CSV table of C-alpha atoms in Angstrom, one decimal:
chain,number,residue,atom,x,y,z
X,1,MET,CA,22.0,0.3,-18.3
X,2,GLU,CA,21.6,2.3,-15.1
X,3,PRO,CA,19.2,0.9,-12.4
X,4,LYS,CA,16.0,2.7,-11.6
X,5,VAL,CA,16.6,2.6,-7.9
X,6,SER,CA,19.7,2.7,-5.7
X,7,ILE,CA,19.1,1.2,-2.2
X,8,ILE,CA,21.6,2.3,0.4
X,9,VAL,CA,22.4,0.3,3.5
X,10,PRO,CA,25.1,1.5,6.0
X,11,VAL,CA,26.5,-1.5,7.8
X,12,TYR,CA,28.4,-1.5,11.1
X,13,ASN,CA,28.7,-4.6,13.3
X,14,ALA,CA,25.3,-5.8,12.2
X,15,GLN,CA,26.0,-9.6,11.8
X,16,GLU,CA,23.0,-10.5,14.0
X,17,TYR,CA,20.4,-8.8,11.8
X,18,LEU,CA,22.1,-8.2,8.4
X,19,LYS,CA,20.9,-11.3,6.6
X,20,ARG,CA,17.3,-10.6,7.4
X,21,CYS,CA,17.7,-7.0,6.0
X,22,VAL,CA,19.5,-8.0,2.8
X,23,ASP,CA,17.2,-11.0,2.1
X,24,SER,CA,14.2,-8.7,2.4
X,25,ILE,CA,15.8,-6.4,-0.2
X,26,LEU,CA,16.8,-9.1,-2.7
X,27,SER,CA,13.3,-10.7,-2.4
X,28,GLN,CA,11.6,-7.5,-3.6
X,29,ASP,CA,8.9,-7.9,-6.3
X,30,TYR,CA,10.5,-5.0,-8.1
X,31,ARG,CA,13.9,-6.0,-9.4
X,32,ASP,CA,15.4,-3.0,-11.3
X,33,PHE,CA,17.7,-1.8,-8.5
X,34,GLU,CA,21.3,-1.8,-7.2
X,35,LEU,CA,22.0,-2.5,-3.6
X,36,LEU,CA,24.9,-0.5,-2.0
X,37,LEU,CA,26.1,-2.3,1.2
X,38,MET,CA,28.5,0.2,2.8
X,39,ASP,CA,30.7,-1.6,5.4
X,40,ASP,CA,31.7,1.1,7.8
X,41,GLY,CA,34.8,-0.7,9.3
X,42,SER,CA,32.8,-3.5,11.0
X,43,LYS,CA,34.7,-5.6,13.5
X,44,ASP,CA,32.4,-8.6,13.3
X,45,ALA,CA,31.5,-10.8,10.3
X,46,SER,CA,29.4,-8.1,8.6
X,47,GLY,CA,31.9,-7.5,5.9
X,48,GLU,CA,32.2,-11.2,5.0
X,49,ILE,CA,28.4,-11.5,4.9
X,50,CYS,CA,28.2,-8.5,2.5
X,51,ASP,CA,30.8,-10.1,0.2
X,52,ALA,CA,28.9,-13.3,0.1
X,53,TYR,CA,25.8,-11.6,-1.1
X,54,ALA,CA,27.8,-9.7,-3.8
X,55,GLN,CA,29.0,-13.1,-5.2
X,56,GLN,CA,25.5,-14.4,-5.3
X,57,ASP,CA,23.7,-11.4,-6.9
X,58,GLY,CA,25.1,-9.0,-9.4
X,59,ARG,CA,22.9,-6.2,-8.2
X,60,VAL,CA,24.9,-6.0,-4.9
X,61,ARG,CA,27.8,-3.6,-4.6
X,62,VAL,CA,30.0,-3.7,-1.5
X,63,VAL,CA,32.2,-1.0,-0.2
X,64,HIS,CA,34.6,-1.6,2.7
X,65,LYS,CA,35.8,1.6,4.4
X,66,GLU,CA,37.3,2.9,7.6
X,67,ASN,CA,34.8,3.7,10.4
X,68,THR,CA,33.7,7.3,9.9
X,69,GLY,CA,30.1,7.1,11.1
X,70,VAL,CA,26.8,6.6,9.5
X,71,SER,CA,26.5,10.2,8.0
X,72,ASP,CA,29.8,10.1,6.1
X,73,THR,CA,29.0,6.5,5.1
X,74,ARG,CA,25.7,7.6,3.5
X,75,ASN,CA,27.4,10.5,1.8
X,76,GLN,CA,29.9,8.2,0.2
X,77,ALA,CA,27.1,6.0,-1.0
X,78,LEU,CA,25.4,9.0,-2.5
X,79,GLU,CA,28.6,9.6,-4.6
X,80,LEU,CA,28.4,6.1,-5.9
X,81,ALA,CA,24.6,5.8,-6.5
X,82,ARG,CA,23.4,5.6,-10.1
X,83,GLY,CA,19.7,5.1,-9.7
X,84,THR,CA,16.9,7.6,-10.7
X,85,PHE,CA,15.4,7.1,-7.2
X,86,LEU,CA,17.1,6.6,-3.8
X,87,GLN,CA,15.9,4.4,-1.0
X,88,PHE,CA,17.5,3.9,2.4
X,89,LEU,CA,17.5,1.1,5.0
X,90,ASP,CA,19.2,0.6,8.3
X,91,SER,CA,21.0,-2.7,8.5
X,92,ASP,CA,18.9,-4.1,11.5
X,93,ASP,CA,15.6,-3.3,9.8
X,94,TRP,CA,13.7,-5.0,6.9
X,95,ILE,CA,11.0,-4.3,4.4
X,96,VAL,CA,7.9,-6.0,2.9
X,97,PRO,CA,8.3,-7.7,-0.5
X,98,GLU,CA,6.3,-5.0,-2.3
X,99,ALA,CA,8.0,-2.0,-0.7
X,100,THR,CA,10.2,-0.8,-3.6
X,101,ARG,CA,7.5,-1.5,-6.2
X,102,LEU,CA,4.9,0.6,-4.3
X,103,LEU,CA,7.4,3.5,-3.8
X,104,VAL,CA,8.5,3.5,-7.4
X,105,ARG,CA,4.9,3.3,-8.7
X,106,SER,CA,3.8,6.2,-6.5
X,107,MET,CA,6.8,8.3,-7.6
X,108,GLU,CA,6.0,7.7,-11.3
X,109,GLU,CA,2.2,7.7,-11.3
X,110,TYR,CA,2.0,10.9,-9.3
X,111,ASN,CA,5.2,12.5,-10.7
X,112,CYS,CA,6.2,13.6,-7.2
X,113,ASP,CA,9.6,14.4,-5.7
X,114,MET,CA,9.1,12.4,-2.5
X,115,VAL,CA,7.0,9.5,-1.3
X,116,ILE,CA,6.6,9.0,2.4
X,117,SER,CA,5.1,5.7,3.7
X,118,ASP,CA,3.7,4.3,6.9
X,119,PHE,CA,5.9,1.8,8.8
X,120,TYR,CA,5.8,-0.9,11.5
X,121,ARG,CA,7.5,0.0,14.8
X,122,VAL,CA,8.9,-3.3,16.3
X,123,SER,CA,9.5,-3.5,20.0
X,124,GLY,CA,10.4,-7.0,21.3
X,125,GLU,CA,7.6,-9.3,20.2
X,126,ARG,CA,5.1,-6.5,19.5
X,127,LEU,CA,4.6,-4.2,16.5
X,128,ALA,CA,2.4,-1.2,15.7
X,129,GLN,CA,1.7,0.6,12.5
X,130,LYS,CA,2.9,4.2,12.4
X,131,GLY,CA,1.8,7.0,10.1
X,132,ASP,CA,0.6,10.6,10.2
X,133,ILE,CA,-0.8,11.8,6.9
X,134,GLU,CA,-4.2,10.6,5.6
X,135,GLU,CA,-4.2,12.9,2.5
X,136,ASP,CA,-4.8,10.9,-0.6
X,137,LYS,CA,-3.5,13.4,-3.2
X,138,VAL,CA,-0.2,15.0,-4.2
X,139,MET,CA,0.7,17.7,-1.7
X,140,SER,CA,2.6,20.9,-2.3
X,141,ARG,CA,5.7,21.8,-0.2
X,142,GLN,CA,3.6,24.1,2.0
X,143,GLU,CA,0.8,21.5,2.5
X,144,PHE,CA,3.4,18.8,3.4
X,145,ALA,CA,5.2,21.3,5.8
X,146,SER,CA,1.8,22.0,7.4
X,147,TYR,CA,1.4,18.3,8.4
X,148,MET,CA,5.0,18.2,9.6
X,149,ILE,CA,4.7,21.2,11.9
X,150,GLU,CA,2.0,19.3,13.9
X,151,ASN,CA,4.5,16.6,14.9
X,152,PRO,CA,7.9,18.0,14.1
X,153,ALA,CA,9.9,15.5,16.1
X,154,ASP,CA,8.1,12.4,14.8
X,155,PHE,CA,10.2,9.7,13.3
X,156,TYR,CA,7.7,9.6,10.4
X,157,TYR,CA,9.0,12.9,9.1
X,158,GLY,CA,12.6,12.8,10.4
X,159,VAL,CA,14.0,9.5,9.2
X,160,LEU,CA,15.3,8.5,5.7
X,161,TRP,CA,14.1,4.9,5.6
X,162,ASN,CA,10.3,5.4,5.0
X,163,LYS,CA,10.8,7.6,2.0
X,164,MET,CA,11.9,7.6,-1.6
X,165,TYR,CA,13.9,10.5,-3.1
X,166,ARG,CA,14.8,11.8,-6.6
X,167,ARG,CA,18.6,11.6,-7.0
X,168,SER,CA,18.6,14.5,-9.5
X,169,ILE,CA,17.4,16.9,-6.7
X,170,ILE,CA,20.0,15.6,-4.3
X,171,GLU,CA,22.8,16.1,-6.9
X,172,GLU,CA,21.6,19.4,-8.2
X,173,TYR,CA,21.6,21.0,-4.8
X,174,HIS,CA,24.4,18.8,-3.4
X,175,ILE,CA,22.3,17.7,-0.4
X,176,ARG,CA,24.4,15.7,2.0
X,177,MET,CA,24.3,14.5,5.6
X,178,ASP,CA,25.9,16.9,8.1
X,179,THR,CA,28.9,14.9,9.6
X,180,SER,CA,29.4,17.4,12.4
X,181,ILE,CA,26.3,16.3,14.3
X,182,SER,CA,25.1,13.0,15.6
X,183,TRP,CA,21.5,13.9,16.5
X,184,CYS,CA,18.7,14.5,13.9
X,185,GLU,CA,21.2,14.5,11.0
X,186,ASP,CA,18.7,12.6,8.9
X,187,PHE,CA,16.0,15.2,9.8
X,188,LEU,CA,18.2,18.0,8.6
X,189,PHE,CA,18.8,16.1,5.4
X,190,ASN,CA,15.1,15.8,4.9
X,191,LEU,CA,14.5,19.5,5.6
X,192,GLU,CA,17.1,20.5,3.0
X,193,TYR,CA,15.5,18.1,0.5
X,194,ILE,CA,12.0,19.4,1.2
X,195,ARG,CA,13.2,23.0,0.6
X,196,HIS,CA,14.0,22.0,-3.0
X,197,ALA,CA,11.3,19.5,-3.7
X,198,GLU,CA,7.9,20.6,-5.2
X,199,SER,CA,5.5,17.7,-4.7
X,200,PHE,CA,4.9,15.0,-2.1
X,201,PHE,CA,2.7,11.9,-1.7
X,202,ALA,CA,1.8,9.8,1.4
X,203,LEU,CA,1.7,6.1,0.8
X,204,GLN,CA,-0.7,4.9,3.6
X,205,VAL,CA,0.6,1.3,3.6
X,206,PRO,CA,3.2,0.1,6.1
X,207,ILE,CA,6.2,-1.2,4.1
X,208,TYR,CA,9.1,-1.0,6.6
X,209,TYR,CA,9.9,-2.8,9.9
X,210,TYR,CA,11.8,-0.4,12.2
X,211,LEU,CA,13.5,-2.3,15.1
X,212,LYS,CA,13.8,-0.1,18.1
X,213,ARG,CA,17.1,-0.9,19.8
X,214,ARG,CA,19.2,2.2,19.5
X,215,GLY,CA,20.1,4.2,22.6
X,216,SER,CA,19.9,8.0,23.4
X,217,LEU,CA,22.6,10.5,22.7
X,218,VAL,CA,23.9,10.3,26.2
X,219,SER,CA,24.1,6.5,26.1
X,220,GLN,CA,26.0,6.8,22.8
X,221,GLY,CA,28.6,8.9,24.6
X,222,ALA,CA,27.5,12.4,23.6
X,223,SER,CA,27.9,15.0,26.3
X,224,ILE,CA,25.0,17.0,27.6
X,225,THR,CA,26.8,20.2,26.5
X,226,ASN,CA,27.2,18.9,22.9
X,227,THR,CA,23.6,17.6,22.8
X,228,VAL,CA,22.2,21.0,23.8
X,229,ARG,CA,24.4,22.8,21.2
X,230,MET,CA,23.3,20.4,18.5
X,231,LYS,CA,19.7,20.8,19.4
X,232,SER,CA,20.1,24.6,19.3
X,233,ASN,CA,21.7,24.5,15.8
X,234,ILE,CA,19.0,22.2,14.5
X,235,PHE,CA,16.3,24.5,15.8
X,236,GLU,CA,17.8,27.5,14.0
X,237,TYR,CA,17.8,25.5,10.8
X,238,TYR,CA,14.2,24.3,11.4
X,239,ASN,CA,13.1,27.9,12.1
X,240,GLU,CA,14.7,29.1,8.9
X,241,PHE,CA,13.1,26.3,6.9
X,242,TYR,CA,9.6,27.5,7.9
X,243,LYS,CA,10.5,31.1,7.1
X,244,ASP,CA,11.4,30.0,3.6
X,245,VAL,CA,8.2,27.9,3.1
X,246,TYR,CA,5.7,30.4,4.5
X,247,GLU,CA,5.1,34.1,3.7
X,248,ASP,CA,5.9,36.5,6.6
X,249,LYS,CA,2.3,36.9,7.6
X,250,ASP,CA,1.6,33.2,7.6
X,251,TYR,CA,4.9,32.5,9.4
X,252,ALA,CA,3.8,34.8,12.2
X,253,ASP,CA,0.7,32.7,12.7
X,254,ILE,CA,2.6,29.5,13.1
X,255,ARG,CA,5.6,30.8,15.0
X,256,LEU,CA,4.6,29.3,18.3
X,257,GLN,CA,4.2,25.9,16.7
X,258,VAL,CA,7.7,26.2,15.2
X,259,TYR,CA,9.0,27.0,18.7
X,260,SER,CA,7.4,23.9,20.1
X,261,PHE,CA,10.2,22.0,18.4
X,262,LEU,CA,12.6,23.3,21.0
X,263,TRP,CA,11.1,21.1,23.7
X,264,ALA,CA,9.9,18.3,21.5
X,265,ALA,CA,12.1,15.2,21.9
X,266,ALA,CA,12.6,12.9,18.9
X,267,LYS,CA,10.0,10.2,19.2
X,268,ASP,CA,8.6,7.3,17.3
X,269,GLY,CA,5.3,7.0,19.2
X,270,GLY,CA,6.1,3.9,21.3
X,271,VAL,CA,3.9,0.9,21.0
X,272,LEU,CA,0.6,2.2,19.9
X,273,PRO,CA,-2.8,1.0,21.0
X,274,GLY,CA,-4.0,-1.9,18.9
X,275,SER,CA,-0.5,-3.2,18.4
X,276,LYS,CA,0.0,-6.8,17.2
X,277,LYS,CA,2.3,-9.6,18.0
X,278,LEU,CA,5.2,-9.7,15.5
X,279,GLY,CA,4.2,-12.1,12.7
X,280,GLU,CA,0.5,-11.4,12.9
X,281,GLU,CA,0.6,-8.6,10.3
X,282,ARG,CA,0.2,-9.5,6.6
X,283,ARG,CA,2.4,-12.4,5.9
X,284,ARG,CA,3.9,-13.7,2.6
X,285,ILE,CA,2.5,-17.0,1.2
X,286,THR,CA,4.7,-20.0,1.7
X,287,ARG,CA,5.7,-22.2,-1.2
X,288,GLU,CA,4.2,-25.3,0.4
X,289,GLU,CA,0.8,-23.6,0.5
X,290,VAL,CA,0.5,-23.2,-3.3
X,291,GLU,CA,2.5,-26.0,-4.8
X,292,GLY,CA,0.6,-28.6,-6.9
X,293,ASN,CA,-1.2,-29.0,-10.2
X,294,GLY,CA,-4.8,-29.1,-11.4
X,295,ALA,CA,-7.7,-26.7,-11.8
X,296,VAL,CA,-8.5,-26.4,-8.1
X,297,ILE,CA,-5.0,-25.6,-6.9
X,298,GLY,CA,-4.4,-23.3,-9.9
X,299,GLN,CA,-7.5,-21.3,-9.0
X,300,TYR,CA,-6.5,-21.2,-5.4
X,301,ARG,CA,-3.0,-20.1,-6.3
X,302,PHE,CA,-4.3,-17.2,-8.4
X,303,ARG,CA,-6.8,-16.2,-5.8
X,304,ARG,CA,-4.2,-16.1,-3.0
X,305,LEU,CA,-1.9,-13.9,-5.0
X,306,TYR,CA,-4.8,-11.6,-6.1
X,307,GLU,CA,-6.1,-11.2,-2.5
X,308,TYR,CA,-2.6,-10.6,-1.2
X,309,GLU,CA,-2.1,-7.7,-3.7
X,310,LEU,CA,-5.7,-6.4,-3.3
X,311,ASP,CA,-5.3,-6.2,0.5
X,312,LEU,CA,-2.5,-3.7,0.0
X,313,ALA,CA,-4.8,-1.4,-2.0
X,314,ALA,CA,-7.6,-2.0,0.5
X,315,GLN,CA,-5.4,-0.9,3.4
X,316,LYS,CA,-4.5,2.3,1.6
X,317,ASN,CA,-8.1,3.2,1.1
X,318,MET,CA,-9.3,2.2,4.6
X,319,LEU,CA,-11.2,-0.8,3.4
X,320,THR,CA,-11.3,-4.5,4.5
X,321,LEU,CA,-10.4,-7.1,1.9
X,322,ASP,CA,-14.1,-8.2,1.8
X,323,GLU,CA,-15.1,-4.7,1.0
X,324,ALA,CA,-12.5,-4.4,-1.8
X,325,LEU,CA,-13.5,-7.8,-3.3
X,326,LEU,CA,-17.2,-6.7,-3.4
X,327,LEU,CA,-16.3,-3.3,-5.0
X,328,CYS,CA,-14.2,-5.0,-7.7
X,329,ALA,CA,-16.8,-7.6,-8.4
X,330,LEU,CA,-19.5,-5.0,-8.8
X,331,ALA,CA,-17.3,-2.9,-11.1
X,332,GLN,CA,-16.5,-5.8,-13.4
X,333,CYS,CA,-20.0,-7.4,-13.6
X,334,SER,CA,-21.9,-6.7,-16.8
X,335,ALA,CA,-25.1,-6.3,-14.9
X,336,CYS,CA,-25.9,-5.1,-11.4
X,337,TYR,CA,-26.5,-8.0,-9.0
X,338,SER,CA,-28.2,-8.7,-5.7
X,339,ALA,CA,-26.1,-8.8,-2.6
X,340,ARG,CA,-26.3,-12.6,-2.5
X,341,ARG,CA,-25.2,-13.1,-6.1
X,342,LEU,CA,-22.5,-10.5,-5.7
X,343,GLY,CA,-21.2,-12.4,-2.6
X,344,GLU,CA,-21.0,-15.6,-4.6
X,345,ILE,CA,-19.0,-13.9,-7.4
X,346,ALA,CA,-16.6,-12.1,-5.0
X,347,GLY,CA,-16.1,-15.2,-2.8
X,348,VAL,CA,-17.4,-13.4,0.3
X,349,GLY,CA,-19.8,-15.6,2.3
X,350,GLN,CA,-22.3,-14.9,5.1
X,351,PRO,CA,-22.2,-13.3,7.6
X,352,ARG,CA,-19.2,-11.4,6.4
X,353,LEU,CA,-21.0,-10.5,3.3
X,354,PHE,CA,-23.8,-8.4,4.9
X,355,LEU,CA,-21.3,-6.8,7.3
X,356,ALA,CA,-19.2,-5.6,4.4
X,357,MET,CA,-22.2,-4.5,2.4
X,358,GLN,CA,-23.4,-2.4,5.4
X,359,LYS,CA,-20.0,-0.7,5.7
X,360,LEU,CA,-19.9,0.0,2.0
X,361,GLU,CA,-23.4,1.6,2.1
X,362,ARG,CA,-22.4,3.7,5.1
X,363,LYS,CA,-19.3,4.9,3.3
X,364,LYS,CA,-21.6,5.8,0.3
X,365,LEU,CA,-19.7,3.6,-2.1
X,366,ILE,CA,-22.7,1.5,-3.1
X,367,ALA,CA,-26.4,2.0,-3.2
X,368,PRO,CA,-29.5,-0.1,-4.0
X,369,GLU,CA,-30.9,0.2,-7.5
X,370,LYS,CA,-34.0,2.5,-7.5
X,371,PRO,CA,-37.1,0.3,-7.9
X,372,VAL,CA,-39.3,0.9,-11.0
X,373,LYS,CA,-42.9,1.5,-9.9
X,374,GLU,CA,-45.2,-1.2,-11.2
X,375,LYS,CA,-48.5,-0.2,-12.7
X,376,SER,CA,-51.4,-1.2,-10.4
X,377,ALA,CA,-53.4,-4.2,-11.6
X,378,LYS,CA,-56.8,-3.6,-13.0
X,379,GLU,CA,-59.5,-4.2,-10.5
X,380,LYS,CA,-61.7,-7.3,-10.9
X,381,PRO,CA,-65.4,-6.8,-11.8
X,382,ALA,CA,-67.3,-6.2,-8.6
X,383,ASP,CA,-69.9,-8.9,-9.5
X,384,ARG,CA,-67.3,-11.6,-9.9
X,385,ILE,CA,-66.7,-13.9,-6.9
X,386,GLU,CA,-63.2,-15.2,-6.6
X,387,SER,CA,-63.0,-19.0,-6.3
X,388,THR,CA,-60.9,-20.8,-3.6
X,389,ALA,CA,-58.4,-22.0,-6.3
X,390,GLU,CA,-58.0,-18.5,-7.6
X,391,LYS,CA,-57.3,-17.2,-4.0
X,392,LYS,CA,-54.6,-19.9,-3.5
X,393,GLU,CA,-53.1,-19.0,-6.9
X,394,ARG,CA,-53.1,-15.3,-6.1
X,395,THR,CA,-51.4,-15.9,-2.7
X,396,ALA,CA,-48.7,-18.0,-4.4
X,397,ASP,CA,-48.1,-15.3,-7.0
X,398,LYS,CA,-47.7,-12.7,-4.2
X,399,LYS,CA,-45.1,-14.8,-2.4
X,400,GLU,CA,-43.3,-15.5,-5.7
X,401,LYS,CA,-43.2,-11.8,-6.6
X,402,SER,CA,-42.1,-10.9,-3.1
X,403,SER,CA,-39.2,-13.3,-3.4
X,404,GLU,CA,-38.3,-12.0,-6.8
X,405,LYS,CA,-38.5,-8.4,-5.5
X,406,LYS,CA,-35.9,-9.2,-2.8
X,407,GLU,CA,-33.7,-10.9,-5.4
X,408,LYS,CA,-34.0,-7.9,-7.7
X,409,ASN,CA,-32.9,-5.5,-4.9
X,410,ARG,CA,-29.7,-5.0,-6.9
X,411,LEU,CA,-26.7,-2.9,-6.1
X,412,LEU,CA,-25.0,-0.1,-8.0
X,413,LEU,CA,-21.7,1.7,-7.5
X,414,THR,CA,-21.9,5.3,-6.5
X,415,GLU,CA,-19.7,7.9,-8.2
X,416,GLU,CA,-17.2,7.7,-5.3
X,417,GLY,CA,-17.4,3.9,-5.5
X,418,ARG,CA,-16.6,3.9,-9.2
X,419,LYS,CA,-13.6,6.1,-8.6
X,420,LEU,CA,-12.3,3.9,-5.8
X,421,SER,CA,-12.9,0.6,-7.6
X,422,GLY,CA,-10.9,1.9,-10.5
X,423,GLU,CA,-7.9,2.3,-8.2
X,424,LEU,CA,-8.5,-1.1,-6.7
X,425,LEU,CA,-8.6,-2.7,-10.2
X,426,ARG,CA,-5.0,-1.5,-10.9
X,427,VAL,CA,-4.0,-4.5,-8.8
X,428,GLU,CA,-4.7,-6.6,-12.0
X,429,LYS,CA,-1.8,-4.7,-13.7
X,430,ASP,CA,0.5,-5.7,-10.9
X,431,LEU,CA,-0.6,-9.4,-11.2
X,432,TYR,CA,-0.1,-9.3,-15.0
X,433,SER,CA,3.4,-8.0,-14.5
X,434,VAL,CA,4.2,-10.8,-12.0
X,435,CYS,CA,2.7,-13.5,-14.2
X,436,MET,CA,4.4,-12.3,-17.4
X,437,GLU,CA,7.9,-11.9,-16.0
X,438,GLY,CA,10.4,-13.5,-18.4
X,439,ILE,CA,7.8,-13.8,-21.2
X,440,SER,CA,8.5,-11.8,-24.4
X,441,ASP,CA,6.0,-9.2,-25.8
X,442,GLU,CA,5.2,-11.5,-28.8
X,443,GLU,CA,4.5,-14.4,-26.4
X,444,GLN,CA,2.3,-12.2,-24.3
X,445,LYS,CA,0.2,-11.1,-27.3
X,446,ARG,CA,-0.3,-14.8,-28.4
X,447,MET,CA,-1.2,-15.7,-24.8
X,448,GLU,CA,-3.8,-12.9,-24.6
X,449,LYS,CA,-5.5,-14.1,-27.8
X,450,LEU,CA,-5.6,-17.6,-26.6
X,451,MET,CA,-7.0,-16.6,-23.2
X,452,GLY,CA,-9.7,-14.5,-24.9
X,453,LYS,CA,-10.7,-17.6,-26.9
X,454,ILE,CA,-10.7,-19.8,-23.8
X,455,GLN,CA,-12.9,-17.3,-22.0
X,456,GLU,CA,-15.4,-17.3,-24.9
X,457,ASN,CA,-15.5,-21.1,-24.9
X,458,MET,CA,-16.1,-21.2,-21.1
X,459,ILE,CA,-19.0,-18.7,-21.3
X,460,ARG,CA,-20.5,-20.5,-24.3
X,461,PHE,CA,-20.3,-23.8,-22.6
X,462,MET,CA,-21.7,-22.6,-19.3
X,463,VAL,CA,-24.7,-20.8,-20.9
X,464,LYS,CA,-25.5,-23.7,-23.2
X,465,GLU,CA,-25.4,-26.3,-20.3
X,466,VAL,CA,-27.6,-24.3,-17.9
X,467,PRO,CA,-30.9,-26.3,-17.5
X,468,GLU,CA,-34.0,-24.2,-18.0
X,469,ASP,CA,-35.6,-25.6,-14.9
X,470,GLU,CA,-32.8,-24.2,-12.6
X,471,PRO,CA,-33.4,-20.5,-12.4
X,472,GLY,CA,-30.8,-20.1,-9.6
X,473,LEU,CA,-28.1,-20.8,-12.2
X,474,GLU,CA,-29.4,-18.8,-15.1
X,475,THR,CA,-28.0,-15.4,-16.1
X,476,GLU,CA,-29.7,-12.3,-14.9
X,477,GLU,CA,-30.6,-11.3,-18.4
X,478,ALA,CA,-32.2,-14.6,-19.1
X,479,GLY,CA,-34.3,-14.3,-15.9
X,480,GLU,CA,-35.5,-10.9,-17.0
X,481,ARG,CA,-36.5,-12.2,-20.4
X,482,LYS,CA,-38.6,-14.9,-18.9
X,483,GLN,CA,-40.5,-12.4,-16.8
């Protein structure tokens, strides 16, 4: 059976970084892939490291070849690849554990020809997130090209490693790296691919760690004359690309932007404002943190995994984890709850709760339930004088009703909130896949039935055991019936 994904890694004298790269690939949550380690005539221990991985994991295929350069090495890998989708890494970089899963899911769910993702740019001990597109929908070729023309020399668009490709398109049009150039060869590959692709999706989650350590063309030995010639040839291709994408009239309007590529140097944005120290980004949970048995550690284990996955979806939608938890809680509750009760369910305490609620209201994702106007009480007869005891009772009733009114200031999802929460709740499918790995379909069905019965037993026990004199623990429906 052919793998779904072929992951291609050219390797040349990379012994210092190679293990980190390969370990990050073999530790992926998504497992249906082959890894092509292409040893381009390394003179250090890189070849032996590759062979060791091939002996340990059947998904690893190693090719030892003469040194012909990265472009030819990638081309040879394309000839060997068997996957439906293609993913590239450089041997000194690494990826987050969910990288391949997120790329594949986006390709399949949106039925697109290319997925482009954000990435981390690592410089020394600092890193910064890099991205460019905030469009949360499938884009046409012209829409994608319109974004690219704003930053034509940006690494985000030019490199291979933050994208996923369809191998069928590459094979149908025989798209390959140009081995005659050593500058922007991956950018030309992308331009040629984009010319034949129809749909594109931007994954606004950083999944790749790009380690900045490569030199300029001059430092690599390329002469100034050759560099100028290569840049001129690339510009000609770039110019022709936009002529193909746009109609003549539209191209005339953007021609100056196209020409700006002539003096735009390839760039990756440097260390951006708000950069973090390496290791402060989202980190994987360690085994020591979640080992143990019992109800408490079991609940903690599930919550850590759930929040880890939910945080990914939250980042994509420009939400904090607290905001995402509250939206999911509100979407799954059978009744609309007050902010305090919702915070208890979502596990978001004060003062984070009210900060998150304010942000959700400002984003128009939640709104308070519209109060029902109460009928005014009948006026007491004018000749009746209220006793002191009655005054005290009336004052106490007012306070109680005021407190109840605050508690009943319940929250509802807006139309946009319902749409967004639906996307966040897809995290449960990912969790289900993780938990059910290695379990047969028949076993899963039996387990689902058992879990359903367990849930019913828990609800029946909790409702039965709630004392009537503890209104803080009763259900919302029970409280309403009493009133």
